[in-house]
């Protein structure tokens, strides 16, 4: 038992280290983009703030999507955002024991990436127009409006991500949904509320820039929005139709004793992508040796999710590749 616990702890720390590296890269690139687009002495300087933020939003969304698809992103899940980590835990697709390591790694990676940007690009990063890429609301926006905008944006994103994840045929689009959502929020809300929606995005830049006035809003509002988004996800899921029955041709059914070899127990469940409820399988129901397209088996005892005869997650972490 101690060996299993040790391996589990090492796995959690390894995945948290991936989150640290990913967040550090994200912040370094964020500082780099802002430095080149907002430094008046830069060849790529964009004077108009709205146009600059539209470009920053598009680049940020593309960078985020690429990081999620990178090898470290595939191993850790590519959260890069404490609010996303909390929401996935509340939606039941991420282990609670990994929430704190992930959040601490993301915040530390934010500071490290911002510091690396200052080291690489020098004094230009500390110019008022760049200011370590720290986010600030428009002077006309009150703290209450900023809080509502940041929390509301995160709520909408989490609902969209939850809807996409709930349908197996669309699950592969989640990184694109996240990247596009971030790009739109930065482009639309950047000139107004700041468009952070990520505590890690603001933590490092604000800490190095000494910008602490509105920092609490950018740390708390996205997490609150994530909690509301997870709650709405559960509410909408309960209102959807129950799982429809899956008809398996007799010619493709395996004998009952094959269930044990497949790791399916009485507590396992099977569902189709069009449904959201979970229907328990009788212990004697034989399963097909090769599952039909878009059939998902949630194996509760083994903490696995199998999709189309391929293990897609283990202990809340996505599998890097199907088992041999």
PDB file of C-alpha atoms in Angstrom:
ATOM      1  CA  UNK A   1       0.000   0.000   0.000  1.00  0.00           C
ATOM      2  CA  UNK A   2       2.844   2.380   0.841  1.00  0.00           C
ATOM      3  CA  UNK A   3       4.407   1.705  -2.561  1.00  0.00           C
ATOM      4  CA  UNK A   4       1.138   2.520  -4.331  1.00  0.00           C
ATOM      5  CA  UNK A   5       0.755   5.722  -2.296  1.00  0.00           C
ATOM      6  CA  UNK A   6       4.318   6.722  -3.097  1.00  0.00           C
ATOM      7  CA  UNK A   7       3.785   6.174  -6.815  1.00  0.00           C
ATOM      8  CA  UNK A   8       0.529   8.121  -6.704  1.00  0.00           C
ATOM      9  CA  UNK A   9       2.245  11.004  -4.923  1.00  0.00           C
ATOM     10  CA  UNK A  10       5.075  11.036  -7.452  1.00  0.00           C
ATOM     11  CA  UNK A  11       2.554  11.061 -10.296  1.00  0.00           C
ATOM     12  CA  UNK A  12       0.720  14.035  -8.797  1.00  0.00           C
ATOM     13  CA  UNK A  13       3.968  15.950  -8.351  1.00  0.00           C
ATOM     14  CA  UNK A  14       5.071  15.081 -11.875  1.00  0.00           C
ATOM     15  CA  UNK A  15       1.807  16.374 -13.339  1.00  0.00           C
ATOM     16  CA  UNK A  16       2.045  19.502 -11.174  1.00  0.00           C
ATOM     17  CA  UNK A  17       5.572  20.047 -12.510  1.00  0.00           C
ATOM     18  CA  UNK A  18       4.127  19.905 -16.020  1.00  0.00           C
ATOM     19  CA  UNK A  19       1.615  22.593 -15.040  1.00  0.00           C
ATOM     20  CA  UNK A  20       4.436  24.734 -13.646  1.00  0.00           C
ATOM     21  CA  UNK A  21       6.387  24.483 -16.894  1.00  0.00           C
ATOM     22  CA  UNK A  22       3.337  25.115 -19.074  1.00  0.00           C
ATOM     23  CA  UNK A  23       2.253  28.175 -17.091  1.00  0.00           C
ATOM     24  CA  UNK A  24       5.796  29.553 -17.068  1.00  0.00           C
ATOM     25  CA  UNK A  25       5.968  29.242 -20.862  1.00  0.00           C
ATOM     26  CA  UNK A  26       2.525  30.833 -21.226  1.00  0.00           C
ATOM     27  CA  UNK A  27       3.507  33.856 -19.118  1.00  0.00           C
ATOM     28  CA  UNK A  28       6.881  34.250 -20.805  1.00  0.00           C
ATOM     29  CA  UNK A  29       5.151  34.321 -24.186  1.00  0.00           C
ATOM     30  CA  UNK A  30       2.490  36.703 -22.855  1.00  0.00           C
ATOM     31  CA  UNK A  31       5.197  39.119 -21.672  1.00  0.00           C
ATOM     32  CA  UNK A  32       6.987  38.715 -25.000  1.00  0.00           C
ATOM     33  CA  UNK A  33       3.878  39.476 -27.072  1.00  0.00           C
ATOM     34  CA  UNK A  34       2.958  42.522 -24.984  1.00  0.00           C
ATOM     35  CA  UNK A  35       6.557  43.760 -25.045  1.00  0.00           C
ATOM     36  CA  UNK A  36       6.719  43.675 -28.845  1.00  0.00           C
ATOM     37  CA  UNK A  37       3.250  45.077 -29.487  1.00  0.00           C
ATOM     38  CA  UNK A  38       3.150  47.790 -26.800  1.00  0.00           C
ATOM     39  CA  UNK A  39       6.736  49.055 -26.580  1.00  0.00           C
ATOM     40  CA  UNK A  40       6.845  52.338 -28.584  1.00  0.00           C
ATOM     41  CA  UNK A  41      10.396  51.535 -29.696  1.00  0.00           C
ATOM     42  CA  UNK A  42       9.411  48.129 -31.077  1.00  0.00           C
ATOM     43  CA  UNK A  43       9.176  47.562 -34.821  1.00  0.00           C
ATOM     44  CA  UNK A  44       5.845  45.779 -34.198  1.00  0.00           C
ATOM     45  CA  UNK A  45       4.366  48.519 -32.000  1.00  0.00           C
ATOM     46  CA  UNK A  46       0.570  48.912 -32.262  1.00  0.00           C
ATOM     47  CA  UNK A  47      -0.530  52.306 -31.004  1.00  0.00           C
ATOM     48  CA  UNK A  48      -4.268  51.684 -30.861  1.00  0.00           C
ATOM     49  CA  UNK A  49      -5.034  49.764 -27.643  1.00  0.00           C
ATOM     50  CA  UNK A  50      -8.123  47.991 -28.997  1.00  0.00           C
ATOM     51  CA  UNK A  51      -6.239  46.761 -32.070  1.00  0.00           C
ATOM     52  CA  UNK A  52      -3.291  45.685 -29.934  1.00  0.00           C
ATOM     53  CA  UNK A  53      -5.522  43.717 -27.562  1.00  0.00           C
ATOM     54  CA  UNK A  54      -7.298  42.055 -30.491  1.00  0.00           C
ATOM     55  CA  UNK A  55      -3.912  40.861 -31.765  1.00  0.00           C
ATOM     56  CA  UNK A  56      -2.823  39.840 -28.265  1.00  0.00           C
ATOM     57  CA  UNK A  57      -6.079  37.913 -27.833  1.00  0.00           C
ATOM     58  CA  UNK A  58      -5.631  35.970 -31.055  1.00  0.00           C
ATOM     59  CA  UNK A  59      -2.021  35.113 -30.269  1.00  0.00           C
ATOM     60  CA  UNK A  60      -2.875  34.173 -26.674  1.00  0.00           C
ATOM     61  CA  UNK A  61      -5.637  31.818 -27.791  1.00  0.00           C
ATOM     62  CA  UNK A  62      -3.326  30.131 -30.292  1.00  0.00           C
ATOM     63  CA  UNK A  63      -0.533  29.813 -27.713  1.00  0.00           C
ATOM     64  CA  UNK A  64      -2.901  28.326 -25.131  1.00  0.00           C
ATOM     65  CA  UNK A  65      -4.283  25.777 -27.587  1.00  0.00           C
ATOM     66  CA  UNK A  66      -0.772  24.767 -28.607  1.00  0.00           C
ATOM     67  CA  UNK A  67       0.313  24.319 -24.989  1.00  0.00           C
ATOM     68  CA  UNK A  68      -2.698  22.119 -24.257  1.00  0.00           C
ATOM     69  CA  UNK A  69      -1.778  19.884 -27.198  1.00  0.00           C
ATOM     70  CA  UNK A  70       1.916  19.741 -26.230  1.00  0.00           C
ATOM     71  CA  UNK A  71       3.298  16.585 -24.536  1.00  0.00           C
ATOM     72  CA  UNK A  72       3.277  18.181 -21.041  1.00  0.00           C
ATOM     73  CA  UNK A  73      -0.231  19.464 -21.720  1.00  0.00           C
ATOM     74  CA  UNK A  74      -1.441  16.007 -22.689  1.00  0.00           C
ATOM     75  CA  UNK A  75       0.094  14.546 -19.535  1.00  0.00           C
ATOM     76  CA  UNK A  76      -1.299  17.089 -17.071  1.00  0.00           C
ATOM     77  CA  UNK A  77      -4.508  17.957 -18.900  1.00  0.00           C
ATOM     78  CA  UNK A  78      -3.207  21.417 -19.800  1.00  0.00           C
ATOM     79  CA  UNK A  79      -5.191  23.427 -17.239  1.00  0.00           C
ATOM     80  CA  UNK A  80      -2.804  26.433 -16.895  1.00  0.00           C
ATOM     81  CA  UNK A  81      -5.507  28.138 -14.854  1.00  0.00           C
ATOM     82  CA  UNK A  82      -6.498  27.582 -11.199  1.00  0.00           C
ATOM     83  CA  UNK A  83     -10.136  28.322 -12.068  1.00  0.00           C
ATOM     84  CA  UNK A  84     -10.144  25.545 -14.680  1.00  0.00           C
ATOM     85  CA  UNK A  85      -8.607  23.111 -12.194  1.00  0.00           C
ATOM     86  CA  UNK A  86     -11.272  23.910  -9.592  1.00  0.00           C
ATOM     87  CA  UNK A  87     -14.096  23.591 -12.117  1.00  0.00           C
ATOM     88  CA  UNK A  88     -12.908  20.201 -13.397  1.00  0.00           C
ATOM     89  CA  UNK A  89     -12.699  18.950  -9.816  1.00  0.00           C
ATOM     90  CA  UNK A  90     -16.245  20.155  -9.104  1.00  0.00           C
ATOM     91  CA  UNK A  91     -17.462  18.482 -12.307  1.00  0.00           C
ATOM     92  CA  UNK A  92     -16.008  15.183 -11.086  1.00  0.00           C
ATOM     93  CA  UNK A  93     -13.392  14.690 -13.799  1.00  0.00           C
ATOM     94  CA  UNK A  94     -10.307  15.663 -11.782  1.00  0.00           C
ATOM     95  CA  UNK A  95      -9.086  14.253  -8.444  1.00  0.00           C
ATOM     96  CA  UNK A  96      -9.475  16.594  -5.485  1.00  0.00           C
ATOM     97  CA  UNK A  97      -6.096  15.622  -4.017  1.00  0.00           C
ATOM     98  CA  UNK A  98      -4.374  17.173  -7.036  1.00  0.00           C
ATOM     99  CA  UNK A  99      -6.123  20.559  -6.895  1.00  0.00           C
ATOM    100  CA  UNK A 100      -3.742  22.238  -4.430  1.00  0.00           C
ATOM    101  CA  UNK A 101      -0.520  21.002  -6.127  1.00  0.00           C
ATOM    102  CA  UNK A 102      -1.832  22.168  -9.494  1.00  0.00           C
ATOM    103  CA  UNK A 103      -2.869  25.614  -8.240  1.00  0.00           C
ATOM    104  CA  UNK A 104       0.426  26.200  -6.434  1.00  0.00           C
ATOM    105  CA  UNK A 105       2.371  25.071  -9.508  1.00  0.00           C
ATOM    106  CA  UNK A 106       0.375  27.391 -11.774  1.00  0.00           C
ATOM    107  CA  UNK A 107       0.928  30.433  -9.549  1.00  0.00           C
ATOM    108  CA  UNK A 108       4.632  29.660  -9.178  1.00  0.00           C
ATOM    109  CA  UNK A 109       4.923  29.159 -12.946  1.00  0.00           C
ATOM    110  CA  UNK A 110       3.273  32.543 -13.465  1.00  0.00           C
ATOM    111  CA  UNK A 111       5.916  34.299 -11.386  1.00  0.00           C
ATOM    112  CA  UNK A 112       8.741  32.311 -12.987  1.00  0.00           C
ATOM    113  CA  UNK A 113       7.579  32.997 -16.543  1.00  0.00           C
ATOM    114  CA  UNK A 114       7.156  36.714 -15.871  1.00  0.00           C
ATOM    115  CA  UNK A 115      10.597  36.901 -14.271  1.00  0.00           C
ATOM    116  CA  UNK A 116      12.106  35.096 -17.252  1.00  0.00           C
ATOM    117  CA  UNK A 117      10.494  37.641 -19.567  1.00  0.00           C
ATOM    118  CA  UNK A 118      12.072  40.484 -17.605  1.00  0.00           C
ATOM    119  CA  UNK A 119      15.436  38.732 -17.713  1.00  0.00           C
ATOM    120  CA  UNK A 120      15.303  38.134 -21.468  1.00  0.00           C
ATOM    121  CA  UNK A 121      13.828  41.438 -22.647  1.00  0.00           C
ATOM    122  CA  UNK A 122      15.351  43.732 -20.073  1.00  0.00           C
ATOM    123  CA  UNK A 123      14.062  47.179 -19.014  1.00  0.00           C
ATOM    124  CA  UNK A 124      11.545  47.336 -21.869  1.00  0.00           C
ATOM    125  CA  UNK A 125       9.295  44.994 -19.867  1.00  0.00           C
ATOM    126  CA  UNK A 126       9.026  47.534 -17.036  1.00  0.00           C
ATOM    127  CA  UNK A 127       7.926  50.424 -19.277  1.00  0.00           C
ATOM    128  CA  UNK A 128       4.488  51.863 -18.326  1.00  0.00           C
ATOM    129  CA  UNK A 129       3.000  50.727 -21.647  1.00  0.00           C
ATOM    130  CA  UNK A 130       4.177  47.136 -21.038  1.00  0.00           C
ATOM    131  CA  UNK A 131       4.273  46.933 -17.222  1.00  0.00           C
ATOM    132  CA  UNK A 132       5.224  43.225 -17.111  1.00  0.00           C
ATOM    133  CA  UNK A 133       2.070  42.448 -19.146  1.00  0.00           C
ATOM    134  CA  UNK A 134      -0.016  43.101 -16.022  1.00  0.00           C
ATOM    135  CA  UNK A 135      -3.729  43.539 -16.660  1.00  0.00           C
ATOM    136  CA  UNK A 136      -5.610  46.669 -15.570  1.00  0.00           C
ATOM    137  CA  UNK A 137      -9.245  47.730 -16.041  1.00  0.00           C
ATOM    138  CA  UNK A 138     -10.280  50.877 -17.872  1.00  0.00           C
ATOM    139  CA  UNK A 139     -10.439  53.959 -15.607  1.00  0.00           C
ATOM    140  CA  UNK A 140     -14.180  54.202 -16.200  1.00  0.00           C
ATOM    141  CA  UNK A 141     -14.845  50.665 -14.939  1.00  0.00           C
ATOM    142  CA  UNK A 142     -15.692  50.254 -11.279  1.00  0.00           C
ATOM    143  CA  UNK A 143     -14.423  47.232  -9.278  1.00  0.00           C
ATOM    144  CA  UNK A 144     -17.929  45.741  -9.136  1.00  0.00           C
ATOM    145  CA  UNK A 145     -18.249  45.828 -12.927  1.00  0.00           C
ATOM    146  CA  UNK A 146     -14.808  44.277 -13.349  1.00  0.00           C
ATOM    147  CA  UNK A 147     -15.663  41.499 -10.883  1.00  0.00           C
ATOM    148  CA  UNK A 148     -18.943  40.678 -12.640  1.00  0.00           C
ATOM    149  CA  UNK A 149     -17.296  40.694 -16.074  1.00  0.00           C
ATOM    150  CA  UNK A 150     -14.448  38.410 -14.998  1.00  0.00           C
ATOM    151  CA  UNK A 151     -16.702  35.988 -13.109  1.00  0.00           C
ATOM    152  CA  UNK A 152     -19.393  35.972 -15.792  1.00  0.00           C
ATOM    153  CA  UNK A 153     -16.914  35.295 -18.589  1.00  0.00           C
ATOM    154  CA  UNK A 154     -15.441  32.351 -16.707  1.00  0.00           C
ATOM    155  CA  UNK A 155     -18.907  30.955 -15.995  1.00  0.00           C
ATOM    156  CA  UNK A 156     -19.800  30.958 -19.684  1.00  0.00           C
ATOM    157  CA  UNK A 157     -16.499  29.326 -20.643  1.00  0.00           C
ATOM    158  CA  UNK A 158     -16.898  26.526 -18.085  1.00  0.00           C
ATOM    159  CA  UNK A 159     -20.462  25.817 -19.225  1.00  0.00           C
ATOM    160  CA  UNK A 160     -19.247  25.627 -22.837  1.00  0.00           C
ATOM    161  CA  UNK A 161     -16.346  23.349 -21.889  1.00  0.00           C
ATOM    162  CA  UNK A 162     -18.617  21.130 -19.781  1.00  0.00           C
ATOM    163  CA  UNK A 163     -21.093  20.795 -22.630  1.00  0.00           C
ATOM    164  CA  UNK A 164     -18.311  19.863 -25.043  1.00  0.00           C
ATOM    165  CA  UNK A 165     -16.789  17.325 -22.651  1.00  0.00           C
ATOM    166  CA  UNK A 166     -20.169  15.694 -22.019  1.00  0.00           C
ATOM    167  CA  UNK A 167     -20.422  14.598 -25.658  1.00  0.00           C
ATOM    168  CA  UNK A 168     -17.756  12.107 -26.712  1.00  0.00           C
ATOM    169  CA  UNK A 169     -17.871  13.135 -30.365  1.00  0.00           C
ATOM    170  CA  UNK A 170     -17.062  16.752 -29.444  1.00  0.00           C
ATOM    171  CA  UNK A 171     -14.595  16.140 -26.595  1.00  0.00           C
ATOM    172  CA  UNK A 172     -11.580  16.510 -28.880  1.00  0.00           C
ATOM    173  CA  UNK A 173     -12.654  20.117 -29.546  1.00  0.00           C
ATOM    174  CA  UNK A 174     -12.201  21.232 -25.918  1.00  0.00           C
ATOM    175  CA  UNK A 175      -8.724  22.801 -26.471  1.00  0.00           C
ATOM    176  CA  UNK A 176     -10.077  24.790 -29.412  1.00  0.00           C
ATOM    177  CA  UNK A 177     -13.110  25.930 -27.402  1.00  0.00           C
ATOM    178  CA  UNK A 178     -10.823  27.146 -24.609  1.00  0.00           C
ATOM    179  CA  UNK A 179      -8.396  28.893 -26.972  1.00  0.00           C
ATOM    180  CA  UNK A 180     -11.154  30.618 -28.924  1.00  0.00           C
ATOM    181  CA  UNK A 181     -12.932  31.685 -25.723  1.00  0.00           C
ATOM    182  CA  UNK A 182      -9.753  33.216 -24.293  1.00  0.00           C
ATOM    183  CA  UNK A 183      -9.087  35.065 -27.549  1.00  0.00           C
ATOM    184  CA  UNK A 184     -12.605  36.532 -27.592  1.00  0.00           C
ATOM    185  CA  UNK A 185     -12.519  37.568 -23.932  1.00  0.00           C
ATOM    186  CA  UNK A 186      -9.183  39.380 -24.340  1.00  0.00           C
ATOM    187  CA  UNK A 187     -10.307  41.097 -27.539  1.00  0.00           C
ATOM    188  CA  UNK A 188     -13.713  42.168 -26.178  1.00  0.00           C
ATOM    189  CA  UNK A 189     -13.091  42.740 -22.468  1.00  0.00           C
ATOM    190  CA  UNK A 190      -9.373  43.558 -22.593  1.00  0.00           C
ATOM    191  CA  UNK A 191      -9.930  47.307 -23.087  1.00  0.00           C
ATOM    192  CA  UNK A 192     -12.639  47.278 -20.407  1.00  0.00           C
ATOM    193  CA  UNK A 193     -12.271  44.837 -17.495  1.00  0.00           C
ATOM    194  CA  UNK A 194      -8.816  43.615 -18.520  1.00  0.00           C
ATOM    195  CA  UNK A 195     -10.015  40.196 -19.742  1.00  0.00           C
ATOM    196  CA  UNK A 196      -7.861  38.046 -17.474  1.00  0.00           C
ATOM    197  CA  UNK A 197     -10.210  35.144 -16.505  1.00  0.00           C
ATOM    198  CA  UNK A 198      -7.133  33.395 -15.111  1.00  0.00           C
ATOM    199  CA  UNK A 199      -5.611  34.026 -11.667  1.00  0.00           C
ATOM    200  CA  UNK A 200      -2.273  32.665 -12.888  1.00  0.00           C
ATOM    201  CA  UNK A 201      -2.287  35.075 -15.849  1.00  0.00           C
ATOM    202  CA  UNK A 202      -2.371  38.067 -13.499  1.00  0.00           C
ATOM    203  CA  UNK A 203      -0.524  36.813 -10.420  1.00  0.00           C
ATOM    204  CA  UNK A 204       3.070  36.921 -11.695  1.00  0.00           C
ATOM    205  CA  UNK A 205       2.827  40.172 -13.709  1.00  0.00           C
ATOM    206  CA  UNK A 206       1.000  42.002 -10.915  1.00  0.00           C
ATOM    207  CA  UNK A 207       3.481  40.780  -8.291  1.00  0.00           C
ATOM    208  CA  UNK A 208       6.536  41.928 -10.255  1.00  0.00           C
ATOM    209  CA  UNK A 209       4.900  45.189 -11.334  1.00  0.00           C
ATOM    210  CA  UNK A 210       3.769  45.976  -7.783  1.00  0.00           C
ATOM    211  CA  UNK A 211       0.180  46.248  -8.988  1.00  0.00           C
ATOM    212  CA  UNK A 212      -1.891  45.052  -6.045  1.00  0.00           C
ATOM    213  CA  UNK A 213      -4.928  47.373  -6.080  1.00  0.00           C
ATOM    214  CA  UNK A 214      -7.280  45.168  -8.093  1.00  0.00           C
ATOM    215  CA  UNK A 215      -5.313  41.925  -7.801  1.00  0.00           C
ATOM    216  CA  UNK A 216      -7.875  40.301  -5.507  1.00  0.00           C
ATOM    217  CA  UNK A 217     -10.546  40.689  -8.189  1.00  0.00           C
ATOM    218  CA  UNK A 218      -8.480  38.841 -10.789  1.00  0.00           C
ATOM    219  CA  UNK A 219      -7.663  36.094  -8.281  1.00  0.00           C
ATOM    220  CA  UNK A 220     -11.159  35.556  -6.851  1.00  0.00           C
ATOM    221  CA  UNK A 221     -13.609  36.379  -9.661  1.00  0.00           C
ATOM    222  CA  UNK A 222     -12.478  33.677 -12.147  1.00  0.00           C
ATOM    223  CA  UNK A 223     -12.596  30.998  -9.428  1.00  0.00           C
ATOM    224  CA  UNK A 224     -16.094  32.074  -8.398  1.00  0.00           C
ATOM    225  CA  UNK A 225     -17.127  32.025 -12.048  1.00  0.00           C
ATOM    226  CA  UNK A 226     -15.695  28.505 -12.355  1.00  0.00           C
ATOM    227  CA  UNK A 227     -17.723  27.346  -9.347  1.00  0.00           C
ATOM    228  CA  UNK A 228     -20.911  28.828 -10.845  1.00  0.00           C
ATOM    229  CA  UNK A 229     -20.090  27.274 -14.208  1.00  0.00           C
ATOM    230  CA  UNK A 230     -19.629  23.824 -12.662  1.00  0.00           C
ATOM    231  CA  UNK A 231     -22.914  24.205 -10.788  1.00  0.00           C
ATOM    232  CA  UNK A 232     -24.748  25.179 -13.983  1.00  0.00           C
ATOM    233  CA  UNK A 233     -23.120  22.223 -15.747  1.00  0.00           C
ATOM    234  CA  UNK A 234     -24.537  19.817 -13.167  1.00  0.00           C
ATOM    235  CA  UNK A 235     -27.932  21.547 -13.302  1.00  0.00           C
ATOM    236  CA  UNK A 236     -28.136  21.301 -17.089  1.00  0.00           C
ATOM    237  CA  UNK A 237     -26.920  17.688 -17.026  1.00  0.00           C
ATOM    238  CA  UNK A 238     -29.717  16.633 -14.671  1.00  0.00           C
ATOM    239  CA  UNK A 239     -32.317  18.115 -17.011  1.00  0.00           C
ATOM    240  CA  UNK A 240     -31.146  16.153 -20.028  1.00  0.00           C
ATOM    241  CA  UNK A 241     -32.782  12.851 -21.002  1.00  0.00           C
ATOM    242  CA  UNK A 242     -31.619   9.669 -19.302  1.00  0.00           C
ATOM    243  CA  UNK A 243     -29.168   7.388 -21.043  1.00  0.00           C
ATOM    244  CA  UNK A 244     -30.663   5.533 -23.948  1.00  0.00           C
ATOM    245  CA  UNK A 245     -30.164   1.796 -24.085  1.00  0.00           C
ATOM    246  CA  UNK A 246     -27.423   0.408 -26.265  1.00  0.00           C
ATOM    247  CA  UNK A 247     -28.508  -2.540 -28.395  1.00  0.00           C
ATOM    248  CA  UNK A 248     -25.710  -5.023 -28.942  1.00  0.00           C
ATOM    249  CA  UNK A 249     -26.104  -7.630 -31.699  1.00  0.00           C
ATOM    250  CA  UNK A 250     -26.000 -11.162 -30.309  1.00  0.00           C
ATOM    251  CA  UNK A 251     -23.293 -12.095 -32.793  1.00  0.00           C
ATOM    252  CA  UNK A 252     -20.926  -9.499 -31.265  1.00  0.00           C
ATOM    253  CA  UNK A 253     -21.526 -10.344 -27.617  1.00  0.00           C
ATOM    254  CA  UNK A 254     -18.813 -12.021 -25.600  1.00  0.00           C
ATOM    255  CA  UNK A 255     -19.506 -14.631 -22.917  1.00  0.00           C
ATOM    256  CA  UNK A 256     -20.249 -13.353 -19.403  1.00  0.00           C
ATOM    257  CA  UNK A 257     -16.907 -14.510 -18.084  1.00  0.00           C
ATOM    258  CA  UNK A 258     -15.231 -12.031 -20.452  1.00  0.00           C
ATOM    259  CA  UNK A 259     -16.446  -9.182 -18.283  1.00  0.00           C
ATOM    260  CA  UNK A 260     -13.965  -9.879 -15.542  1.00  0.00           C
ATOM    261  CA  UNK A 261     -11.091  -9.881 -18.025  1.00  0.00           C
ATOM    262  CA  UNK A 262     -12.263  -6.529 -19.347  1.00  0.00           C
ATOM    263  CA  UNK A 263     -12.211  -5.088 -15.843  1.00  0.00           C
ATOM    264  CA  UNK A 264     -15.975  -4.429 -15.760  1.00  0.00           C
ATOM    265  CA  UNK A 265     -17.770  -4.919 -12.461  1.00  0.00           C
ATOM    266  CA  UNK A 266     -21.225  -4.494 -11.068  1.00  0.00           C
ATOM    267  CA  UNK A 267     -20.501  -0.822 -10.398  1.00  0.00           C
ATOM    268  CA  UNK A 268     -19.410  -0.084 -13.973  1.00  0.00           C
ATOM    269  CA  UNK A 269     -21.686   1.974 -16.192  1.00  0.00           C
ATOM    270  CA  UNK A 270     -22.166   2.527 -19.908  1.00  0.00           C
ATOM    271  CA  UNK A 271     -23.526   5.563 -21.700  1.00  0.00           C
ATOM    272  CA  UNK A 272     -23.787   7.027 -25.175  1.00  0.00           C
ATOM    273  CA  UNK A 273     -22.619  10.521 -26.147  1.00  0.00           C
ATOM    274  CA  UNK A 274     -26.172  11.745 -26.749  1.00  0.00           C
ATOM    275  CA  UNK A 275     -27.093  11.155 -23.124  1.00  0.00           C
ATOM    276  CA  UNK A 276     -25.916  12.547 -19.831  1.00  0.00           C
ATOM    277  CA  UNK A 277     -27.360  10.229 -17.208  1.00  0.00           C
ATOM    278  CA  UNK A 278     -25.564   7.034 -16.286  1.00  0.00           C
ATOM    279  CA  UNK A 279     -27.329   3.678 -16.275  1.00  0.00           C
ATOM    280  CA  UNK A 280     -25.861   0.843 -14.223  1.00  0.00           C
ATOM    281  CA  UNK A 281     -25.223  -2.426 -15.997  1.00  0.00           C
ATOM    282  CA  UNK A 282     -26.395  -5.710 -14.516  1.00  0.00           C
ATOM    283  CA  UNK A 283     -23.453  -7.818 -13.468  1.00  0.00           C
ATOM    284  CA  UNK A 284     -24.426 -10.602 -15.878  1.00  0.00           C
ATOM    285  CA  UNK A 285     -24.851  -8.440 -18.986  1.00  0.00           C
ATOM    286  CA  UNK A 286     -22.156  -9.417 -21.503  1.00  0.00           C
ATOM    287  CA  UNK A 287     -20.349  -6.582 -23.276  1.00  0.00           C
ATOM    288  CA  UNK A 288     -19.250  -6.688 -26.924  1.00  0.00           C
ATOM    289  CA  UNK A 289     -15.642  -7.632 -27.491  1.00  0.00           C
ATOM    290  CA  UNK A 290     -15.256  -4.488 -29.649  1.00  0.00           C
ATOM    291  CA  UNK A 291     -17.405  -1.528 -28.638  1.00  0.00           C
ATOM    292  CA  UNK A 292     -19.389   0.486 -31.145  1.00  0.00           C
ATOM    293  CA  UNK A 293     -18.268   3.967 -32.130  1.00  0.00           C
ATOM    294  CA  UNK A 294     -18.728   6.648 -29.445  1.00  0.00           C
ATOM    295  CA  UNK A 295     -19.595   4.225 -26.639  1.00  0.00           C
ATOM    296  CA  UNK A 296     -18.104   5.154 -23.276  1.00  0.00           C
ATOM    297  CA  UNK A 297     -17.630   2.877 -20.270  1.00  0.00           C
ATOM    298  CA  UNK A 298     -16.994   4.498 -16.906  1.00  0.00           C
ATOM    299  CA  UNK A 299     -15.216   1.931 -14.725  1.00  0.00           C
ATOM    300  CA  UNK A 300     -15.771   3.135 -11.154  1.00  0.00           C
ATOM    301  CA  UNK A 301     -13.584   0.610  -9.262  1.00  0.00           C
ATOM    302  CA  UNK A 302     -10.588   1.219 -11.529  1.00  0.00           C
ATOM    303  CA  UNK A 303     -11.183   4.987 -11.809  1.00  0.00           C
ATOM    304  CA  UNK A 304     -10.930   4.729 -15.586  1.00  0.00           C
ATOM    305  CA  UNK A 305     -12.934   5.928 -18.553  1.00  0.00           C
ATOM    306  CA  UNK A 306     -12.846   3.741 -21.639  1.00  0.00           C
ATOM    307  CA  UNK A 307     -13.912   5.144 -25.006  1.00  0.00           C
ATOM    308  CA  UNK A 308     -14.262   2.920 -28.059  1.00  0.00           C
ATOM    309  CA  UNK A 309     -12.214   0.154 -26.387  1.00  0.00           C
ATOM    310  CA  UNK A 310      -9.412   2.671 -25.573  1.00  0.00           C
ATOM    311  CA  UNK A 311      -8.539   3.906 -22.093  1.00  0.00           C
ATOM    312  CA  UNK A 312      -8.858   7.712 -22.214  1.00  0.00           C
ATOM    313  CA  UNK A 313      -8.202   8.551 -18.572  1.00  0.00           C
ATOM    314  CA  UNK A 314      -6.785   7.042 -15.420  1.00  0.00           C
ATOM    315  CA  UNK A 315      -7.281   8.501 -11.932  1.00  0.00           C
ATOM    316  CA  UNK A 316      -8.562  11.706 -13.464  1.00  0.00           C
ATOM    317  CA  UNK A 317      -5.562  12.181 -15.779  1.00  0.00           C
ATOM    318  CA  UNK A 318      -5.862  11.754 -19.567  1.00  0.00           C
ATOM    319  CA  UNK A 319      -3.987   8.783 -20.955  1.00  0.00           C
ATOM    320  CA  UNK A 320      -1.093   9.688 -23.212  1.00  0.00           C
ATOM    321  CA  UNK A 321      -1.846   6.699 -25.448  1.00  0.00           C
ATOM    322  CA  UNK A 322      -4.060   3.613 -25.442  1.00  0.00           C
ATOM    323  CA  UNK A 323      -2.796   0.650 -23.436  1.00  0.00           C
ATOM    324  CA  UNK A 324      -0.977  -2.067 -25.344  1.00  0.00           C
TER     325      UNK A 324
END
